[in-house]
mmCIF file with all atom_site columns, C-alpha atoms and ligand atoms in Angstrom:
data_model
loop_
_atom_site.group_PDB
_atom_site.id
_atom_site.type_symbol
_atom_site.label_atom_id
_atom_site.label_alt_id
_atom_site.label_comp_id
_atom_site.label_asym_id
_atom_site.label_entity_id
_atom_site.label_seq_id
_atom_site.pdbx_PDB_ins_code
_atom_site.Cartn_x
_atom_site.Cartn_y
_atom_site.Cartn_z
_atom_site.occupancy
_atom_site.B_iso_or_equiv
_atom_site.pdbx_formal_charge
_atom_site.auth_seq_id
_atom_site.auth_comp_id
_atom_site.auth_asym_id
_atom_site.auth_atom_id
_atom_site.pdbx_PDB_model_num
ATOM   1   C  CA  . UNK A 1 1   ? -85.850 34.091 11.848 1.00 43.00 ? 20  UNK A CA  1
ATOM   2   C  CA  . UNK A 1 2   ? -82.275 33.446 13.440 1.00 46.00 ? 21  UNK A CA  1
ATOM   3   C  CA  . UNK A 1 3   ? -80.900 31.805 10.028 1.00 47.00 ? 22  UNK A CA  1
ATOM   4   C  CA  . UNK A 1 4   ? -77.216 33.526 10.792 1.00 49.00 ? 23  UNK A CA  1
ATOM   5   C  CA  . UNK A 1 5   ? -76.917 32.532 14.792 1.00 47.00 ? 24  UNK A CA  1
ATOM   6   C  CA  . UNK A 1 6   ? -77.188 28.856 14.709 1.00 49.00 ? 25  UNK A CA  1
ATOM   7   C  CA  . UNK A 1 7   ? -74.565 27.289 16.384 1.00 51.00 ? 26  UNK A CA  1
ATOM   8   C  CA  . UNK A 1 8   ? -73.029 24.969 13.052 1.00 49.00 ? 27  UNK A CA  1
ATOM   9   C  CA  . UNK A 1 9   ? -72.739 29.065 11.540 1.00 48.00 ? 28  UNK A CA  1
ATOM   10  C  CA  . UNK A 1 10  ? -71.213 30.104 15.037 1.00 49.00 ? 29  UNK A CA  1
ATOM   11  C  CA  . UNK A 1 11  ? -68.426 27.200 14.774 1.00 49.00 ? 30  UNK A CA  1
ATOM   12  C  CA  . UNK A 1 12  ? -68.330 28.135 10.956 1.00 49.00 ? 31  UNK A CA  1
ATOM   13  C  CA  . UNK A 1 13  ? -67.470 31.340 11.660 1.00 51.00 ? 32  UNK A CA  1
ATOM   14  C  CA  . UNK A 1 14  ? -64.684 30.748 14.709 1.00 52.00 ? 33  UNK A CA  1
ATOM   15  C  CA  . UNK A 1 15  ? -63.246 28.022 12.496 1.00 49.00 ? 34  UNK A CA  1
ATOM   16  C  CA  . UNK A 1 16  ? -62.724 30.425 9.658  1.00 48.00 ? 35  UNK A CA  1
ATOM   17  C  CA  . UNK A 1 17  ? -61.099 32.544 12.332 1.00 51.00 ? 36  UNK A CA  1
ATOM   18  C  CA  . UNK A 1 18  ? -58.848 30.050 13.429 1.00 49.00 ? 37  UNK A CA  1
ATOM   19  C  CA  . UNK A 1 19  ? -57.536 28.764 9.871  1.00 49.00 ? 38  UNK A CA  1
ATOM   20  C  CA  . UNK A 1 20  ? -57.481 32.153 8.478  1.00 45.00 ? 39  UNK A CA  1
ATOM   21  C  CA  . UNK A 1 21  ? -56.153 34.908 10.632 1.00 50.00 ? 40  UNK A CA  1
ATOM   22  C  CA  . UNK A 1 22  ? -53.155 35.243 9.403  1.00 60.00 ? 41  UNK A CA  1
ATOM   23  C  CA  . UNK A 1 23  ? -54.970 36.036 5.911  1.00 82.00 ? 42  UNK A CA  1
ATOM   24  C  CA  . UNK A 1 24  ? -57.430 38.262 7.914  1.00 91.00 ? 43  UNK A CA  1
ATOM   25  C  CA  . UNK A 1 25  ? -57.480 42.318 8.165  1.00 95.00 ? 44  UNK A CA  1
ATOM   26  C  CA  . UNK A 1 26  ? -58.974 44.658 10.319 1.00 96.00 ? 45  UNK A CA  1
ATOM   27  C  CA  . UNK A 1 27  ? -60.950 47.064 8.453  1.00 97.00 ? 46  UNK A CA  1
ATOM   28  C  CA  . UNK A 1 28  ? -63.139 48.764 10.885 1.00 98.00 ? 47  UNK A CA  1
ATOM   29  C  CA  . UNK A 1 29  ? -64.128 48.723 15.042 1.00 98.00 ? 48  UNK A CA  1
ATOM   30  C  CA  . UNK A 1 30  ? -66.413 51.051 16.420 1.00 98.00 ? 49  UNK A CA  1
ATOM   31  C  CA  . UNK A 1 31  ? -68.025 50.815 19.895 1.00 98.00 ? 50  UNK A CA  1
ATOM   32  C  CA  . UNK A 1 32  ? -71.702 50.886 20.714 1.00 98.00 ? 51  UNK A CA  1
ATOM   33  C  CA  . UNK A 1 33  ? -72.845 53.004 23.385 1.00 98.00 ? 52  UNK A CA  1
ATOM   34  C  CA  . UNK A 1 34  ? -76.896 53.622 24.204 1.00 98.00 ? 53  UNK A CA  1
ATOM   35  C  CA  . UNK A 1 35  ? -78.642 56.861 24.857 1.00 97.00 ? 54  UNK A CA  1
ATOM   36  C  CA  . UNK A 1 36  ? -77.525 57.397 28.248 1.00 97.00 ? 55  UNK A CA  1
ATOM   37  C  CA  . UNK A 1 37  ? -73.895 57.040 26.592 1.00 97.00 ? 56  UNK A CA  1
ATOM   38  C  CA  . UNK A 1 38  ? -73.002 53.511 28.127 1.00 97.00 ? 57  UNK A CA  1
ATOM   39  C  CA  . UNK A 1 39  ? -70.722 51.266 26.570 1.00 98.00 ? 58  UNK A CA  1
ATOM   40  C  CA  . UNK A 1 40  ? -72.833 48.244 25.505 1.00 97.00 ? 59  UNK A CA  1
ATOM   41  C  CA  . UNK A 1 41  ? -70.681 46.276 22.681 1.00 97.00 ? 60  UNK A CA  1
ATOM   42  C  CA  . UNK A 1 42  ? -68.450 46.617 20.189 1.00 98.00 ? 61  UNK A CA  1
ATOM   43  C  CA  . UNK A 1 43  ? -68.033 45.506 16.398 1.00 98.00 ? 62  UNK A CA  1
ATOM   44  C  CA  . UNK A 1 44  ? -65.502 44.568 13.861 1.00 98.00 ? 63  UNK A CA  1
ATOM   45  C  CA  . UNK A 1 45  ? -65.140 44.358 10.275 1.00 98.00 ? 64  UNK A CA  1
ATOM   46  C  CA  . UNK A 1 46  ? -62.616 42.344 9.116  1.00 98.00 ? 65  UNK A CA  1
ATOM   47  C  CA  . UNK A 1 47  ? -61.630 41.467 5.328  1.00 97.00 ? 66  UNK A CA  1
ATOM   48  C  CA  . UNK A 1 48  ? -60.552 37.916 4.955  1.00 96.00 ? 67  UNK A CA  1
ATOM   49  C  CA  . UNK A 1 49  ? -59.559 36.565 1.330  1.00 95.00 ? 68  UNK A CA  1
ATOM   50  C  CA  . UNK A 1 50  ? -61.772 38.898 -0.286 1.00 95.00 ? 69  UNK A CA  1
ATOM   51  C  CA  . UNK A 1 51  ? -64.947 38.568 2.091  1.00 97.00 ? 70  UNK A CA  1
ATOM   52  C  CA  . UNK A 1 52  ? -65.796 41.643 4.571  1.00 98.00 ? 71  UNK A CA  1
ATOM   53  C  CA  . UNK A 1 53  ? -67.592 40.165 7.167  1.00 98.00 ? 72  UNK A CA  1
ATOM   54  C  CA  . UNK A 1 54  ? -68.553 41.916 10.537 1.00 98.00 ? 73  UNK A CA  1
ATOM   55  C  CA  . UNK A 1 55  ? -68.951 40.667 14.141 1.00 98.00 ? 74  UNK A CA  1
ATOM   56  C  CA  . UNK A 1 56  ? -70.747 41.886 16.821 1.00 98.00 ? 75  UNK A CA  1
ATOM   57  C  CA  . UNK A 1 57  ? -71.411 41.650 20.247 1.00 98.00 ? 76  UNK A CA  1
ATOM   58  C  CA  . UNK A 1 58  ? -73.892 43.340 22.564 1.00 98.00 ? 77  UNK A CA  1
ATOM   59  C  CA  . UNK A 1 59  ? -74.908 42.983 26.003 1.00 97.00 ? 78  UNK A CA  1
ATOM   60  C  CA  . UNK A 1 60  ? -78.790 43.332 26.703 1.00 96.00 ? 79  UNK A CA  1
ATOM   61  C  CA  . UNK A 1 61  ? -81.546 41.957 28.197 1.00 96.00 ? 80  UNK A CA  1
ATOM   62  C  CA  . UNK A 1 62  ? -82.072 37.943 28.237 1.00 97.00 ? 81  UNK A CA  1
ATOM   63  C  CA  . UNK A 1 63  ? -84.771 36.830 25.651 1.00 97.00 ? 82  UNK A CA  1
ATOM   64  C  CA  . UNK A 1 64  ? -84.689 40.564 23.425 1.00 97.00 ? 83  UNK A CA  1
ATOM   65  C  CA  . UNK A 1 65  ? -84.143 40.253 19.502 1.00 98.00 ? 84  UNK A CA  1
ATOM   66  C  CA  . UNK A 1 66  ? -83.199 43.037 18.220 1.00 98.00 ? 85  UNK A CA  1
ATOM   67  C  CA  . UNK A 1 67  ? -82.436 44.256 14.479 1.00 98.00 ? 86  UNK A CA  1
ATOM   68  C  CA  . UNK A 1 68  ? -79.148 46.243 13.618 1.00 97.00 ? 87  UNK A CA  1
ATOM   69  C  CA  . UNK A 1 69  ? -77.634 47.725 10.101 1.00 98.00 ? 88  UNK A CA  1
ATOM   70  C  CA  . UNK A 1 70  ? -74.842 50.413 9.190  1.00 98.00 ? 89  UNK A CA  1
ATOM   71  C  CA  . UNK A 1 71  ? -76.283 53.621 8.604  1.00 98.00 ? 90  UNK A CA  1
ATOM   72  C  CA  . UNK A 1 72  ? -75.411 56.035 6.259  1.00 98.00 ? 91  UNK A CA  1
ATOM   73  C  CA  . UNK A 1 73  ? -73.659 58.859 8.471  1.00 98.00 ? 92  UNK A CA  1
ATOM   74  C  CA  . UNK A 1 74  ? -70.678 58.360 10.695 1.00 98.00 ? 93  UNK A CA  1
ATOM   75  C  CA  . UNK A 1 75  ? -72.756 60.530 13.787 1.00 98.00 ? 94  UNK A CA  1
ATOM   76  C  CA  . UNK A 1 76  ? -74.063 58.763 17.303 1.00 98.00 ? 95  UNK A CA  1
ATOM   77  C  CA  . UNK A 1 77  ? -76.305 61.588 18.912 1.00 98.00 ? 96  UNK A CA  1
ATOM   78  C  CA  . UNK A 1 78  ? -78.966 60.325 20.922 1.00 96.00 ? 97  UNK A CA  1
ATOM   79  C  CA  . UNK A 1 79  ? -81.881 58.824 19.813 1.00 97.00 ? 98  UNK A CA  1
ATOM   80  C  CA  . UNK A 1 80  ? -78.839 58.002 16.909 1.00 98.00 ? 99  UNK A CA  1
ATOM   81  C  CA  . UNK A 1 81  ? -81.203 59.757 14.092 1.00 98.00 ? 100 UNK A CA  1
ATOM   82  C  CA  . UNK A 1 82  ? -77.982 62.266 13.577 1.00 98.00 ? 101 UNK A CA  1
ATOM   83  C  CA  . UNK A 1 83  ? -76.546 58.528 11.924 1.00 98.00 ? 102 UNK A CA  1
ATOM   84  C  CA  . UNK A 1 84  ? -79.262 58.928 8.631  1.00 98.00 ? 103 UNK A CA  1
ATOM   85  C  CA  . UNK A 1 85  ? -81.040 56.399 6.970  1.00 98.00 ? 104 UNK A CA  1
ATOM   86  C  CA  . UNK A 1 86  ? -79.282 52.607 5.579  1.00 98.00 ? 105 UNK A CA  1
ATOM   87  C  CA  . UNK A 1 87  ? -76.126 52.134 4.336  1.00 98.00 ? 106 UNK A CA  1
ATOM   88  C  CA  . UNK A 1 88  ? -77.969 51.920 0.757  1.00 98.00 ? 107 UNK A CA  1
ATOM   89  C  CA  . UNK A 1 89  ? -74.626 52.807 -2.274 1.00 96.00 ? 108 UNK A CA  1
ATOM   90  C  CA  . UNK A 1 90  ? -77.284 51.056 -4.446 1.00 95.00 ? 109 UNK A CA  1
ATOM   91  C  CA  . UNK A 1 91  ? -80.546 52.364 -4.252 1.00 96.00 ? 110 UNK A CA  1
ATOM   92  C  CA  . UNK A 1 92  ? -82.236 49.398 -3.043 1.00 98.00 ? 111 UNK A CA  1
ATOM   93  C  CA  . UNK A 1 93  ? -85.111 48.552 -0.690 1.00 98.00 ? 112 UNK A CA  1
ATOM   94  C  CA  . UNK A 1 94  ? -85.217 47.411 2.524  1.00 98.00 ? 113 UNK A CA  1
ATOM   95  C  CA  . UNK A 1 95  ? -84.183 43.691 3.438  1.00 98.00 ? 114 UNK A CA  1
ATOM   96  C  CA  . UNK A 1 96  ? -83.099 40.582 2.424  1.00 97.00 ? 115 UNK A CA  1
ATOM   97  C  CA  . UNK A 1 97  ? -87.268 38.675 2.031  1.00 98.00 ? 116 UNK A CA  1
ATOM   98  C  CA  . UNK A 1 98  ? -87.355 41.810 -0.060 1.00 98.00 ? 117 UNK A CA  1
ATOM   99  C  CA  . UNK A 1 99  ? -87.668 41.298 -3.791 1.00 97.00 ? 118 UNK A CA  1
ATOM   100 C  CA  . UNK A 1 100 ? -86.384 44.769 -4.190 1.00 97.00 ? 119 UNK A CA  1
ATOM   101 C  CA  . UNK A 1 101 ? -83.596 44.600 -1.597 1.00 96.00 ? 120 UNK A CA  1
ATOM   102 C  CA  . UNK A 1 102 ? -81.763 44.998 0.424  1.00 97.00 ? 121 UNK A CA  1
ATOM   103 C  CA  . UNK A 1 103 ? -79.228 48.009 1.601  1.00 97.00 ? 122 UNK A CA  1
ATOM   104 C  CA  . UNK A 1 104 ? -75.528 46.764 1.785  1.00 97.00 ? 123 UNK A CA  1
ATOM   105 C  CA  . UNK A 1 105 ? -76.172 47.881 5.103  1.00 98.00 ? 124 UNK A CA  1
ATOM   106 C  CA  . UNK A 1 106 ? -78.796 45.078 6.029  1.00 98.00 ? 125 UNK A CA  1
ATOM   107 C  CA  . UNK A 1 107 ? -77.450 43.069 9.072  1.00 98.00 ? 126 UNK A CA  1
ATOM   108 C  CA  . UNK A 1 108 ? -79.086 39.845 10.931 1.00 98.00 ? 127 UNK A CA  1
ATOM   109 C  CA  . UNK A 1 109 ? -80.612 40.350 14.298 1.00 98.00 ? 128 UNK A CA  1
ATOM   110 C  CA  . UNK A 1 110 ? -78.700 39.984 17.294 1.00 98.00 ? 129 UNK A CA  1
ATOM   111 C  CA  . UNK A 1 111 ? -80.491 37.711 20.137 1.00 98.00 ? 130 UNK A CA  1
ATOM   112 C  CA  . UNK A 1 112 ? -79.768 38.468 23.529 1.00 98.00 ? 131 UNK A CA  1
ATOM   113 C  CA  . UNK A 1 113 ? -78.992 35.395 25.315 1.00 97.00 ? 132 UNK A CA  1
ATOM   114 C  CA  . UNK A 1 114 ? -79.420 34.191 29.030 1.00 95.00 ? 133 UNK A CA  1
ATOM   115 C  CA  . UNK A 1 115 ? -76.025 35.510 30.388 1.00 96.00 ? 134 UNK A CA  1
ATOM   116 C  CA  . UNK A 1 116 ? -77.156 38.962 28.508 1.00 97.00 ? 135 UNK A CA  1
ATOM   117 C  CA  . UNK A 1 117 ? -74.637 38.726 25.771 1.00 98.00 ? 136 UNK A CA  1
ATOM   118 C  CA  . UNK A 1 118 ? -75.647 38.155 22.311 1.00 98.00 ? 137 UNK A CA  1
ATOM   119 C  CA  . UNK A 1 119 ? -73.086 37.565 18.913 1.00 98.00 ? 138 UNK A CA  1
ATOM   120 C  CA  . UNK A 1 120 ? -73.770 38.252 15.231 1.00 97.00 ? 139 UNK A CA  1
ATOM   121 C  CA  . UNK A 1 121 ? -71.568 37.505 12.058 1.00 97.00 ? 140 UNK A CA  1
ATOM   122 C  CA  . UNK A 1 122 ? -72.328 38.613 8.796  1.00 97.00 ? 141 UNK A CA  1
ATOM   123 C  CA  . UNK A 1 123 ? -71.062 38.768 5.170  1.00 97.00 ? 142 UNK A CA  1
ATOM   124 C  CA  . UNK A 1 124 ? -70.482 42.344 3.459  1.00 97.00 ? 143 UNK A CA  1
ATOM   125 C  CA  . UNK A 1 125 ? -69.884 40.625 0.270  1.00 96.00 ? 144 UNK A CA  1
ATOM   126 C  CA  . UNK A 1 126 ? -67.074 40.574 -2.105 1.00 96.00 ? 145 UNK A CA  1
ATOM   127 C  CA  . UNK A 1 127 ? -66.916 43.679 -3.672 1.00 96.00 ? 146 UNK A CA  1
ATOM   128 C  CA  . UNK A 1 128 ? -64.048 45.279 -1.753 1.00 96.00 ? 147 UNK A CA  1
ATOM   129 C  CA  . UNK A 1 129 ? -64.196 48.756 -3.659 1.00 97.00 ? 148 UNK A CA  1
ATOM   130 C  CA  . UNK A 1 130 ? -67.614 49.734 -3.834 1.00 96.00 ? 149 UNK A CA  1
ATOM   131 C  CA  . UNK A 1 131 ? -67.256 48.311 0.681  1.00 97.00 ? 150 UNK A CA  1
ATOM   132 C  CA  . UNK A 1 132 ? -64.708 50.817 1.219  1.00 97.00 ? 151 UNK A CA  1
ATOM   133 C  CA  . UNK A 1 133 ? -65.608 53.513 -0.531 1.00 97.00 ? 152 UNK A CA  1
ATOM   134 C  CA  . UNK A 1 134 ? -69.445 52.826 1.128  1.00 98.00 ? 153 UNK A CA  1
ATOM   135 C  CA  . UNK A 1 135 ? -68.004 52.396 4.899  1.00 98.00 ? 154 UNK A CA  1
ATOM   136 C  CA  . UNK A 1 136 ? -65.737 55.609 4.834  1.00 98.00 ? 155 UNK A CA  1
ATOM   137 C  CA  . UNK A 1 137 ? -66.852 58.004 2.513  1.00 97.00 ? 156 UNK A CA  1
ATOM   138 C  CA  . UNK A 1 138 ? -66.606 61.882 4.047  1.00 97.00 ? 157 UNK A CA  1
ATOM   139 C  CA  . UNK A 1 139 ? -69.370 61.373 6.183  1.00 97.00 ? 158 UNK A CA  1
ATOM   140 C  CA  . UNK A 1 140 ? -68.293 58.303 7.320  1.00 98.00 ? 159 UNK A CA  1
ATOM   141 C  CA  . UNK A 1 141 ? -70.659 54.880 9.040  1.00 98.00 ? 160 UNK A CA  1
ATOM   142 C  CA  . UNK A 1 142 ? -72.687 54.126 12.279 1.00 98.00 ? 161 UNK A CA  1
ATOM   143 C  CA  . UNK A 1 143 ? -73.710 50.625 13.128 1.00 98.00 ? 162 UNK A CA  1
ATOM   144 C  CA  . UNK A 1 144 ? -76.890 50.992 14.781 1.00 98.00 ? 163 UNK A CA  1
ATOM   145 C  CA  . UNK A 1 145 ? -78.772 48.734 17.073 1.00 98.00 ? 164 UNK A CA  1
ATOM   146 C  CA  . UNK A 1 146 ? -82.255 48.925 16.955 1.00 98.00 ? 165 UNK A CA  1
ATOM   147 C  CA  . UNK A 1 147 ? -85.411 48.237 19.814 1.00 98.00 ? 166 UNK A CA  1
ATOM   148 C  CA  . UNK A 1 148 ? -86.924 45.549 17.657 1.00 98.00 ? 167 UNK A CA  1
ATOM   149 C  CA  . UNK A 1 149 ? -86.250 42.415 15.500 1.00 98.00 ? 168 UNK A CA  1
ATOM   150 C  CA  . UNK A 1 150 ? -85.530 43.659 12.180 1.00 98.00 ? 169 UNK A CA  1
ATOM   151 C  CA  . UNK A 1 151 ? -88.521 41.318 9.705  1.00 98.00 ? 170 UNK A CA  1
ATOM   152 C  CA  . UNK A 1 152 ? -85.959 41.546 6.654  1.00 98.00 ? 171 UNK A CA  1
ATOM   153 C  CA  . UNK A 1 153 ? -89.114 42.927 4.485  1.00 98.00 ? 172 UNK A CA  1
ATOM   154 C  CA  . UNK A 1 154 ? -90.531 46.260 5.438  1.00 98.00 ? 173 UNK A CA  1
ATOM   155 C  CA  . UNK A 1 155 ? -89.219 48.904 4.001  1.00 97.00 ? 174 UNK A CA  1
ATOM   156 C  CA  . UNK A 1 156 ? -87.415 51.380 4.837  1.00 97.00 ? 175 UNK A CA  1
ATOM   157 C  CA  . UNK A 1 157 ? -85.969 49.427 8.212  1.00 97.00 ? 176 UNK A CA  1
ATOM   158 C  CA  . UNK A 1 158 ? -88.032 46.411 9.123  1.00 98.00 ? 177 UNK A CA  1
ATOM   159 C  CA  . UNK A 1 159 ? -90.384 47.690 11.654 1.00 97.00 ? 178 UNK A CA  1
ATOM   160 C  CA  . UNK A 1 160 ? -87.059 47.711 14.094 1.00 98.00 ? 179 UNK A CA  1
ATOM   161 C  CA  . UNK A 1 161 ? -88.413 50.571 16.078 1.00 97.00 ? 180 UNK A CA  1
ATOM   162 C  CA  . UNK A 1 162 ? -86.377 52.574 17.688 1.00 98.00 ? 181 UNK A CA  1
ATOM   163 C  CA  . UNK A 1 163 ? -82.205 52.960 17.638 1.00 98.00 ? 182 UNK A CA  1
ATOM   164 C  CA  . UNK A 1 164 ? -81.246 52.022 20.499 1.00 98.00 ? 183 UNK A CA  1
ATOM   165 C  CA  . UNK A 1 165 ? -77.741 51.769 20.665 1.00 98.00 ? 184 UNK A CA  1
ATOM   166 C  CA  . UNK A 1 166 ? -75.280 53.669 17.837 1.00 98.00 ? 185 UNK A CA  1
ATOM   167 C  CA  . UNK A 1 167 ? -71.169 53.538 17.314 1.00 98.00 ? 186 UNK A CA  1
ATOM   168 C  CA  . UNK A 1 168 ? -69.021 54.980 14.991 1.00 98.00 ? 187 UNK A CA  1
ATOM   169 C  CA  . UNK A 1 169 ? -66.854 53.105 12.670 1.00 98.00 ? 188 UNK A CA  1
ATOM   170 C  CA  . UNK A 1 170 ? -63.511 53.809 13.279 1.00 98.00 ? 189 UNK A CA  1
ATOM   171 C  CA  . UNK A 1 171 ? -61.011 52.813 10.262 1.00 96.00 ? 190 UNK A CA  1
ATOM   172 C  CA  . UNK A 1 172 ? -57.860 50.407 11.252 1.00 92.00 ? 191 UNK A CA  1
HETATM 173 ZN ZN1 . ZN  B 2 .   ? -82.181 48.487 5.110  1.00 66.28 ? 205 ZN  B ZN1 1
#
């Protein structure tokens, strides 16, 4: 289940950055840290031509696959239960493969490559007003990396296991 990480899609994303950079707006940024407080990655959220996009770069153990999600509270205190549940303003169940899904905060798995780095990209959609309201509400938003892969189906968190890193979204 690495639909989001094929070379073609990455190339497309990179091409999009190149050709639309003048119309891309930075919305938010997060520095992810593990439970020891060590920085392990960064996430950026941008808007280009009405579409809100998230990009993540994270370091880890080569060959591992990790679920990641936007969580409803912008608070990262290990073991990161402080970040609350998945960002879910529409009251759906978890997972894009769940008939009752998905959460706004559901994101593709990230695979750590042989160099110890993984990248992932996702679209949060085109409803900018609703997205901004959810991301930048009073208690903020966090991005959380999980120990195991998300199965994209099992409510509420895709069987993705413990929360191993977390970053609070800061509005750009
Ligand atoms: Zn979810």
